[in-house]
């Protein structure tokens, strides 16, 4: 008998009991899809955290403060402190220092108005420190800062809300009654989940101070280290300078300022996300086992019927090899159909957000899920058959 | 008197066949030493009360089971010396077996069931379809070829089983109570098929509880507790009818 004909037998065997075949395929499908999707959700959440933190800039430190700490001295973040931090000698690992003031304002353009999340007044170095890329038009310059020029760069969300389809570059908008020229629009960063980093308007520090916040202390200072490895050194240097400026005693238990370290944040978040992935992997492992037991079960349940069938086939003179080949092909067909549909279901499912997370399919999990489920299907599909094929026909016929 | 040249090598020859199920005190001696010779073209009925070992003997004759001791020669070949694949070949080419309980493959059409032995013999699909249809026609079920077993009556299923046993044109037909589940009409149908096959020279061994059925055979063997107690020949082996 040719393999081709045995294949035909196997096809008929699969088609003969549609419910049994359907359940087998479904069992494998669910096992495979569950594993791939669960791991993809875990992976997706890890990626999301990673991306959003990378968007904040991993080389940057943010100094916040001016509050608390009773040193008896002024502890506000002033431009004087900014100057001190810019000193190459005492802070060699610092690439740039950008003071930041921000306030919530209403922007107007013609009849349109929009409440922007924050109008930021800062230095040009802020763009690189905060990973803000100018997509169209240009950023402002040191000169604009010196002249307190009323120019503004809009975040993409802000630009779209205010201008719609009109090109914002070159337009004039009102911010708290002052006229600003829009000179650039930033590239999209995407949501971090907490707030929208694209909902900003960035202008030269003195312009914002003059028209909006006044010349008081700045709300924070963004410090960019020369590279990611220098962040710790830069932090130490800043700490020393700030302690000196604010007269913080050596070994003081609290400081009137805080330095937020984006890379540290990134590490902890990534670690959390990885734990999440491992946890989901464990859940996936369990679902793999449960799915596997389901597959085993449905395969074993059909054994009695199949054993009798094998007895009949043997009594009619079927060679053992032919029987084994038929049942192996049947098991392969069902396992591959279930596995293939499972992968397809998982890939389709991965296009949707699941509990607010965009799943990212890991190729490893596809291979693992497919491998394990198909192996289980193959083994439990063909092992009982091979056992039955080894019986004497009369024993197979009497099997209960 | 047998016709000259017909007293050839026996088809079946069993010597001192013993089959014991279980061990020790609970052992059941289903066959306690059966010796039997069946010549080609013979038509044998095996009778005996329930549990006398008829099916046990039949299963061994059909190479579906092996005896505990004793020898079984089929066409002069000691079956115990055949390996697995040779046995498969013997079951496929030499023997047609009709089970008491039909044993058709479920959810598979009558035609596909009848085609099975031919498929395992490696016969091409077109040829085997033709032959299977001819066999179904012979048992009067050509119009039921596409029906699954559960769409057929008991008698029809039995006739499909007969068609399946004779489709490969085996020299030896073994039937375990082929009419046990049938009404008198179906019984007649099946028996006339068997009579016709015997008239063509096939050797037939059948098990039955009914004297009317046994009356069709040339020879009746009675089993009691795994031993042959009588072996009566009523008719000589008929000369082969040459179909006109
Ligand atoms: N697989 C088995 N295990 C144990 N004992 C068995 C087995 N098969 C048959 N027997 C016993 O062997 C004896 C002969 O059984 P067998 O099936 O040959 O009887 P039978 O003559 O065909 O009866 P019936 O007319 O009822 O079909 C019985 O006593 C039965 O209980
Ligand atoms: Mg019986």
XYZ file of C-alpha atoms in Angstrom, chain B:
244
model
C -16.210 -41.589 -2.709
C -14.307 -38.482 -3.562
C -13.516 -37.452 -7.048
C -10.065 -38.362 -8.248
C -7.411 -35.705 -7.649
C -9.494 -34.002 -4.983
C -7.897 -35.831 -2.088
C -5.120 -33.246 -1.960
C -3.336 -31.632 0.935
C -5.917 -30.526 3.550
C -6.705 -26.816 3.883
C -6.887 -27.049 7.633
C -5.126 -29.507 9.831
C -5.127 -29.119 13.601
C -3.562 -31.630 15.936
C -4.225 -31.809 19.643
C -5.148 -28.162 19.914
C -5.354 -26.849 23.502
C -6.389 -23.383 24.599
C -6.362 -22.528 28.262
C -7.476 -19.188 29.641
C -6.080 -18.135 33.002
C -3.900 -20.157 35.325
C -4.082 -22.527 38.306
C -7.449 -23.159 39.928
C -9.322 -20.652 37.819
C -7.945 -21.921 34.495
C -10.567 -22.514 31.813
C -9.756 -25.201 29.257
C -11.677 -23.774 26.321
C -10.106 -26.353 24.007
C -8.904 -29.588 25.570
C -7.188 -31.314 22.635
C -8.951 -30.878 19.334
C -7.755 -32.673 16.198
C -9.431 -31.914 12.921
C -8.736 -32.047 9.202
C -10.679 -30.148 6.578
C -10.189 -30.876 2.884
C -10.488 -28.248 0.142
C -14.051 -27.552 -0.896
C -15.543 -28.962 2.281
C -18.509 -27.333 4.016
C -18.303 -27.841 7.774
C -20.720 -26.845 10.502
C -19.458 -26.691 14.073
C -22.117 -27.068 16.750
C -22.109 -27.251 20.490
C -23.557 -25.634 23.551
C -22.586 -22.204 24.705
C -19.079 -22.123 26.149
C -18.043 -25.355 24.453
C -15.122 -23.629 22.724
C -16.479 -23.048 19.225
C -15.448 -19.421 18.930
C -12.107 -20.160 20.528
C -11.424 -22.770 17.855
C -12.628 -20.477 15.097
C -10.414 -17.594 16.231
C -7.377 -19.863 16.159
C -8.340 -21.173 12.706
C -8.637 -17.555 11.532
C -5.143 -16.723 12.842
C -6.668 -14.159 15.168
C -5.537 -16.018 18.279
C -2.820 -18.515 19.127
C -3.305 -21.909 20.839
C -1.718 -22.738 24.167
C -0.388 -25.943 22.625
C -0.908 -28.126 19.586
C -0.187 -27.444 15.951
C -2.217 -25.745 13.294
C -1.283 -26.162 9.637
C -2.928 -23.966 7.054
C -2.348 -25.218 3.509
C 0.426 -27.345 4.956
C 2.221 -24.438 6.645
C 2.662 -24.434 10.415
C 1.081 -21.128 11.418
C 3.134 -20.821 14.615
C 6.218 -20.391 12.473
C 4.869 -17.365 10.641
C 5.943 -13.914 11.707
C 3.690 -10.914 12.193
C 3.723 -9.684 8.604
C 3.323 -13.183 7.148
C 0.296 -13.652 9.403
C -1.150 -10.390 8.121
C -0.682 -11.694 4.609
C -2.407 -14.999 5.465
C -5.385 -13.203 7.027
C -5.615 -10.970 4.004
C -5.227 -13.458 1.146
C -6.239 -16.893 2.422
C -8.995 -16.348 4.931
C -12.316 -14.565 4.938
C -13.690 -14.157 8.446
C -17.299 -13.345 9.340
C -17.725 -12.310 12.943
C -20.709 -13.132 15.107
C -20.904 -9.428 15.988
C -20.328 -8.109 12.415
C -17.334 -5.948 13.406
C -17.834 -3.382 10.690
C -15.871 -0.148 11.070
C -18.189 2.547 12.349
C -18.903 5.762 10.423
C -17.453 4.175 7.328
C -19.612 3.310 4.363
C -20.517 -0.276 3.499
C -18.489 0.074 0.322
C -15.392 1.337 2.165
C -15.747 -1.511 4.676
C -15.878 -4.085 1.897
C -12.959 -2.432 0.106
C -10.669 -2.705 3.143
C -9.226 -6.202 2.568
C -8.536 -5.284 -1.049
C -6.856 -2.039 0.001
C -4.562 -3.944 2.340
C -3.844 -6.352 -0.511
C -2.549 -3.377 -2.484
C -5.208 -3.401 -5.176
C -5.740 -0.182 -7.122
C -8.689 2.006 -6.005
C -10.623 1.732 -9.264
C -10.354 -2.072 -9.375
C -11.187 -2.553 -5.731
C -14.208 -0.305 -5.978
C -15.499 -2.409 -8.828
C -14.871 -5.660 -6.977
C -16.362 -4.351 -3.737
C -19.490 -3.256 -5.596
C -19.703 -6.698 -7.199
C -19.418 -8.338 -3.761
C -22.128 -6.046 -2.372
C -24.260 -6.852 -5.378
C -23.793 -10.531 -4.638
C -25.245 -10.086 -1.126
C -27.997 -7.911 -2.593
C -26.829 -4.623 -1.095
C -25.512 -2.737 -4.131
C -28.053 -0.006 -3.445
C -26.805 0.431 0.135
C -23.136 0.902 -0.763
C -22.986 4.449 0.613
C -24.740 3.686 3.879
C -22.854 3.659 7.158
C -23.224 0.556 9.351
C -25.561 2.360 11.753
C -27.908 3.039 8.842
C -28.232 -0.678 8.091
C -30.335 -3.369 9.717
C -28.629 -6.227 11.569
C -29.204 -8.585 8.661
C -27.834 -6.051 6.201
C -24.771 -5.482 8.365
C -24.204 -9.233 8.490
C -24.416 -9.400 4.713
C -21.926 -6.538 4.397
C -19.640 -8.540 6.683
C -20.088 -11.557 4.401
C -19.344 -9.413 1.353
C -16.198 -8.171 3.066
C -15.119 -11.743 3.831
C -15.612 -12.972 0.276
C -14.451 -9.913 -1.668
C -10.820 -11.023 -1.689
C -11.953 -14.453 -2.939
C -10.252 -16.401 -0.159
C -10.077 -20.180 -0.438
C -11.232 -20.480 3.157
C -14.287 -18.799 4.622
C -14.738 -18.893 8.401
C -18.050 -17.713 9.795
C -18.813 -17.485 13.509
C -22.599 -17.717 13.833
C -23.185 -15.713 10.650
C -26.925 -16.118 11.089
C -27.060 -15.827 14.856
C -28.608 -12.362 14.792
C -30.762 -12.807 11.722
C -34.418 -13.533 11.051
C -35.354 -16.506 8.907
C -35.381 -14.499 5.696
C -31.970 -12.944 6.199
C -30.686 -16.326 7.362
C -31.810 -17.789 4.058
C -30.129 -14.980 2.123
C -26.801 -15.450 3.875
C -26.927 -19.236 3.629
C -27.673 -19.180 -0.087
C -24.622 -16.958 -0.558
C -22.481 -19.422 1.402
C -23.920 -22.382 -0.524
C -23.075 -20.650 -3.774
C -19.512 -19.967 -2.650
C -19.062 -23.587 -1.633
C -20.425 -24.694 -4.984
C -17.597 -22.634 -6.531
C -15.062 -24.649 -4.562
C -14.506 -22.487 -1.491
C -13.935 -24.211 1.793
C -16.390 -23.065 4.429
C -16.396 -23.573 8.172
C -19.296 -22.091 10.083
C -20.499 -22.126 13.634
C -24.184 -22.430 14.373
C -26.685 -23.392 17.017
C -29.416 -24.149 14.509
C -29.941 -27.541 12.878
C -31.495 -25.986 9.762
C -28.320 -24.006 9.233
C -26.108 -27.027 9.874
C -28.179 -28.957 7.346
C -26.653 -26.825 4.578
C -23.190 -28.136 5.418
C -21.747 -31.455 4.270
C -20.343 -32.316 7.628
C -21.238 -31.497 11.229
C -18.804 -31.456 14.113
C -20.046 -31.312 17.700
C -17.982 -29.839 20.497
C -18.545 -30.475 24.203
C -16.300 -28.864 26.770
C -13.495 -28.262 24.310
C -13.491 -31.755 22.820
C -14.929 -33.097 19.560
C -17.616 -35.655 20.433
C -18.970 -36.353 16.981
C -17.996 -35.721 13.371
C -20.717 -36.693 10.888
C -20.458 -36.414 7.121
C -23.758 -36.316 5.282
C -22.568 -35.433 1.799
C -19.381 -35.814 -0.150
C -17.454 -32.766 -1.170
C -19.244 -31.539 -4.254
C -17.391 -31.303 -7.532
C -16.733 -27.710 -8.487
C -19.539 -26.161 -10.490
C -18.086 -24.458 -13.483
C -20.102 -21.299 -14.006
C -21.719 -21.337 -17.433
